[in-house]
């Protein structure tokens, strides 16, 4: 179990972050964990933030990535975390984490495999809660590598749909918190492929050296085109839920005030 205060990296406009903070508020635990708004590329943690929300210790080591099961973060804070209560099978936990992370989902589609993720202990440690479980990364890595191809074939379509929503959400935010379904209905596979490469990389790091399988891209694009109105309705509902919650927005403003004073003043 962690022996120091924990850090929750969250984004104010992320619905998963919102749900986690709601639970912490309900249990009166917001003062028991340091909440860092991840709205700038660089935050206190020097390692890559694979997923939002995520929990790290003060040494920059990942303890858990989204999704979090009900009361899981509370259990981390209070020292009551127990593996049988909060961990699924390694395979299910890995896939569920990938599906909640646009970065991880983009990586598996761009490379056509789970292997680039499984090879990274920085990802597996948080995805599988390895530090909390006191489990060895290398052992898990070997086990999961043997199932990497099967896991990809079973889940890439769901990952493509998850990415379709991520694309629509970034379009909505980038367009000034407004979306026109016609724009999404006109998205082409070539545009979607460029966005996938951008999402799977950080600057020039991570750009693939081989062509993407366009079957994956076309599946994602088809979903964007056909479900444009539904996705925008979902995204607008999420933002409305978040922005009209006065207690939550007060917490966000408090955290921004100490962490990003220039943002709080603007």
Coordinates of C-alpha atoms in Angstrom, one line a residue:
X1 CA 0.0 0.0 0.0
X2 CA 1.2 3.6 -0.6
X3 CA 3.0 5.2 2.3
X4 CA 2.4 8.8 1.5
X5 CA -0.3 11.2 0.4
X6 CA -1.7 10.5 -3.1
X7 CA -2.3 12.7 -6.2
X8 CA -5.4 12.6 -8.3
X9 CA -4.9 13.9 -11.8
X10 CA -8.2 15.0 -13.2
X11 CA -9.6 17.2 -15.9
X12 CA -12.4 19.6 -15.0
X13 CA -14.5 18.8 -18.1
X14 CA -13.9 15.0 -18.1
X15 CA -17.0 13.1 -17.1
X16 CA -15.0 10.3 -15.5
X17 CA -13.1 12.8 -13.4
X18 CA -16.4 14.4 -12.5
X19 CA -17.8 11.1 -11.2
X20 CA -14.6 10.4 -9.2
X21 CA -14.7 13.8 -7.5
X22 CA -18.4 13.4 -6.8
X23 CA -17.6 10.2 -4.8
X24 CA -14.7 11.9 -2.9
X25 CA -17.0 14.9 -2.1
X26 CA -19.7 12.5 -0.8
X27 CA -17.2 10.7 1.4
X28 CA -15.6 14.0 2.5
X29 CA -12.2 12.9 1.3
X30 CA -11.3 15.7 -1.0
X31 CA -8.9 17.1 1.6
X32 CA -7.2 13.7 2.0
X33 CA -5.8 13.6 -1.6
X34 CA -4.0 16.3 -3.7
X35 CA -6.1 17.1 -6.7
X36 CA -4.1 18.3 -9.7
X37 CA -6.1 19.7 -12.8
X38 CA -4.4 18.2 -15.9
X39 CA -5.1 21.2 -18.2
X40 CA -1.6 21.9 -19.2
X41 CA 0.8 19.5 -21.0
X42 CA 3.1 19.4 -18.1
X43 CA 2.0 18.8 -14.6
X44 CA 3.8 17.8 -11.4
X45 CA 4.3 14.3 -12.5
X46 CA 7.2 14.0 -14.9
X47 CA 6.0 10.7 -16.5
X48 CA 3.4 10.3 -19.2
X49 CA -0.2 10.6 -18.0
X50 CA -1.7 7.6 -19.8
X51 CA -5.2 8.2 -18.6
X52 CA -7.4 10.8 -16.9
X53 CA -8.4 10.5 -14.1
X54 CA -5.4 8.7 -12.6
X55 CA -3.9 8.2 -9.2
X56 CA -0.1 8.5 -8.5
X57 CA 2.0 8.5 -5.3
X58 CA 4.3 11.4 -4.5
X59 CA 7.2 9.6 -6.1
X60 CA 5.5 9.8 -9.5
X61 CA 4.6 6.1 -9.5
X62 CA 1.2 5.1 -11.0
X63 CA -1.2 3.4 -8.7
X64 CA -4.3 3.3 -10.9
X65 CA -5.8 4.6 -14.2
X66 CA -9.4 5.0 -15.2
X67 CA -11.8 3.3 -15.0
X68 CA -12.1 3.2 -11.2
X69 CA -14.6 0.9 -9.6
X70 CA -16.9 2.4 -7.1
X71 CA -15.1 3.4 -3.9
X72 CA -11.7 2.3 -5.2
X73 CA -9.9 5.6 -4.8
X74 CA -11.5 6.0 -1.4
X75 CA -10.0 2.7 -0.5
X76 CA -6.6 3.8 -1.8
X77 CA -6.7 6.9 0.4
X78 CA -7.8 5.1 3.5
X79 CA -5.5 2.1 3.1
X80 CA -8.4 -0.3 2.7
X81 CA -7.6 -1.3 -0.9
X82 CA -7.9 -5.0 -1.4
X83 CA -7.4 -6.8 -4.7
X84 CA -10.5 -9.1 -4.7
X85 CA -12.7 -6.1 -4.3
X86 CA -11.2 -3.8 -7.0
X87 CA -9.4 -5.8 -9.7
X88 CA -10.9 -7.8 -12.5
X89 CA -8.9 -10.4 -14.4
X90 CA -5.7 -9.0 -15.8
X91 CA -7.0 -9.2 -19.4
X92 CA -10.3 -7.5 -18.6
X93 CA -8.6 -4.8 -16.5
X94 CA -6.1 -4.1 -19.4
X95 CA -8.9 -3.8 -22.0
X96 CA -11.1 -1.7 -19.8
X97 CA -8.2 0.7 -19.2
X98 CA -7.3 0.9 -22.9
X99 CA -10.9 1.7 -23.8
X100 CA -11.0 4.6 -21.3
X101 CA -7.8 6.1 -22.6
X102 CA -7.8 7.8 -26.1
X103 CA -4.0 7.7 -26.1
X104 CA -3.9 3.9 -25.4
X105 CA -6.8 3.2 -27.8
X106 CA -5.1 5.2 -30.5
X107 CA -1.8 3.4 -30.0
X108 CA -3.4 -0.1 -30.4
X109 CA -5.2 1.0 -33.6
X110 CA -2.2 2.7 -35.1
X111 CA 0.0 -0.2 -34.4
X112 CA -2.6 -2.9 -34.8
X113 CA -1.6 -4.5 -31.6
X114 CA -1.6 -4.4 -27.8
X115 CA 2.1 -5.2 -27.7
X116 CA 3.3 -1.6 -27.6
X117 CA 1.3 -1.0 -24.4
X118 CA 2.0 -4.3 -22.8
X119 CA 5.7 -3.6 -23.2
X120 CA 5.5 -0.5 -21.0
X121 CA 5.6 -1.1 -17.3
X122 CA 4.6 2.6 -16.8
X123 CA 1.3 1.6 -18.4
X124 CA 0.8 -1.8 -16.9
X125 CA 1.6 -0.7 -13.4
X126 CA -1.4 1.7 -13.4
X127 CA -3.7 -0.3 -15.5
X128 CA -3.3 -3.4 -13.4
X129 CA -2.7 -1.7 -10.0
X130 CA 0.6 -3.7 -9.8
X131 CA 2.1 -1.6 -7.0
X132 CA -1.0 -2.0 -4.9
X133 CA -1.0 -5.7 -5.6
X134 CA 2.7 -6.0 -5.0
X135 CA 2.9 -7.8 -8.3
X136 CA 5.9 -8.0 -10.7
X137 CA 5.5 -6.2 -14.0
X138 CA 7.7 -8.5 -16.0
X139 CA 5.7 -11.5 -15.0
X140 CA 2.4 -9.9 -16.1
X141 CA 4.0 -8.6 -19.2
X142 CA 5.0 -12.1 -20.3
X143 CA 1.6 -13.5 -19.6
X144 CA -0.2 -10.8 -21.5
X145 CA 2.1 -10.8 -24.5
X146 CA 0.9 -14.3 -25.2
X147 CA -2.7 -13.0 -25.4
X148 CA -2.0 -9.7 -27.1
X149 CA -3.2 -10.6 -30.6
X150 CA -6.4 -12.2 -29.4
X151 CA -7.2 -9.3 -27.1
X152 CA -6.7 -6.9 -30.0
X153 CA -9.0 -8.9 -32.3
X154 CA -11.7 -9.0 -29.6
X155 CA -11.6 -5.3 -28.7
X156 CA -10.4 -3.1 -31.6
X157 CA -13.9 -2.3 -32.8
X158 CA -14.9 -1.1 -29.3
X159 CA -11.7 0.9 -29.1
X160 CA -12.6 2.5 -32.5
X161 CA -16.0 3.5 -31.1
X162 CA -14.4 4.9 -28.0
X163 CA -12.0 6.9 -30.3
X164 CA -15.0 8.2 -32.3
X165 CA -16.3 9.8 -29.2
X166 CA -12.9 11.2 -28.3
X167 CA -12.7 12.7 -31.8
X168 CA -16.2 14.2 -31.5
X169 CA -15.4 15.6 -28.0
X170 CA -12.2 17.3 -29.2
X171 CA -14.0 18.7 -32.2
X172 CA -16.7 20.0 -29.8
X173 CA -14.2 21.7 -27.5
X174 CA -12.0 23.0 -30.3
X175 CA -15.0 24.5 -32.0
X176 CA -15.8 26.7 -29.0
X177 CA -18.0 24.2 -27.1
X178 CA -20.3 23.8 -30.1
X179 CA -20.9 21.1 -32.6
X180 CA -22.7 20.7 -35.9
X181 CA -23.5 17.1 -36.8
X182 CA -22.9 17.9 -40.5
X183 CA -19.2 18.5 -39.7
X184 CA -18.9 15.0 -38.3
X185 CA -20.9 13.5 -41.0
X186 CA -18.3 14.8 -43.5
X187 CA -15.2 13.5 -41.7
X188 CA -13.2 11.3 -44.1
X189 CA -11.0 8.3 -43.3
X190 CA -7.9 10.3 -44.4
X191 CA -8.7 13.0 -41.8
X192 CA -9.4 10.4 -39.1
X193 CA -6.2 8.6 -39.9
X194 CA -4.2 11.9 -39.4
X195 CA -6.0 12.5 -36.1
X196 CA -5.2 8.9 -34.9
X197 CA -1.5 9.4 -35.6
X198 CA -1.6 12.7 -33.7
X199 CA -3.4 11.1 -30.8
X200 CA -1.1 8.2 -30.6
X201 CA 2.0 10.4 -30.5
X202 CA 3.5 13.2 -28.5
X203 CA 5.0 15.7 -30.9
X204 CA 7.2 13.6 -33.1
X205 CA 7.7 10.9 -30.6
X206 CA 5.5 7.9 -31.3
X207 CA 4.8 8.6 -34.9
X208 CA 4.5 5.1 -36.6
X209 CA 7.0 4.0 -39.3
X210 CA 4.5 1.9 -41.2
X211 CA 1.0 2.6 -42.7
X212 CA -2.1 2.3 -40.6
X213 CA -4.5 -0.5 -41.4
X214 CA -7.3 1.6 -43.0
X215 CA -9.9 -1.0 -42.1
X216 CA -9.6 0.2 -38.5
X217 CA -9.8 3.8 -39.6
X218 CA -12.8 3.3 -41.9
X219 CA -14.7 1.5 -39.1
X220 CA -14.1 4.5 -36.8
X221 CA -15.0 7.0 -39.5
X222 CA -18.2 5.2 -40.4
X223 CA -19.2 5.4 -36.7
X224 CA -18.4 9.1 -36.6
X225 CA -20.4 9.8 -39.8
X226 CA -23.4 7.7 -38.8
X227 CA -23.6 8.6 -35.1
X228 CA -22.7 12.3 -35.3
X229 CA -25.9 13.7 -33.8
X230 CA -26.1 11.1 -31.0
X231 CA -22.5 11.6 -30.0
X232 CA -22.9 15.4 -29.8
X233 CA -26.1 15.0 -27.8
X234 CA -24.1 12.8 -25.3
X235 CA -21.2 15.3 -25.1
X236 CA -23.5 18.3 -24.6
X237 CA -25.3 16.4 -21.8
X238 CA -22.0 15.6 -20.1
X239 CA -20.8 19.2 -20.3
X240 CA -24.2 20.5 -19.1
X241 CA -24.1 18.0 -16.1
X242 CA -20.6 19.2 -15.1
X243 CA -21.0 22.9 -15.6
X244 CA -24.3 23.1 -13.7
X245 CA -23.0 21.3 -10.6
X246 CA -22.1 24.3 -8.5
X247 CA -20.4 22.3 -5.7
X248 CA -18.1 20.6 -8.3
X249 CA -17.3 23.9 -10.1
X250 CA -16.4 25.5 -6.7
X251 CA -13.9 22.6 -6.2
X252 CA -12.5 23.1 -9.7
X253 CA -12.0 26.8 -9.2
X254 CA -10.3 26.2 -5.9
X255 CA -7.9 23.8 -7.4
X256 CA -7.2 26.0 -10.4
X257 CA -6.5 29.0 -8.1
X258 CA -3.5 27.3 -6.4
X259 CA -2.3 25.3 -9.3
X260 CA -2.8 27.7 -12.3
X261 CA -3.4 31.2 -11.0
X262 CA -3.2 32.7 -14.5
X263 CA -6.1 30.4 -15.6
X264 CA -8.2 31.2 -12.5
X265 CA -7.8 35.0 -13.2
X266 CA -8.7 34.9 -16.9

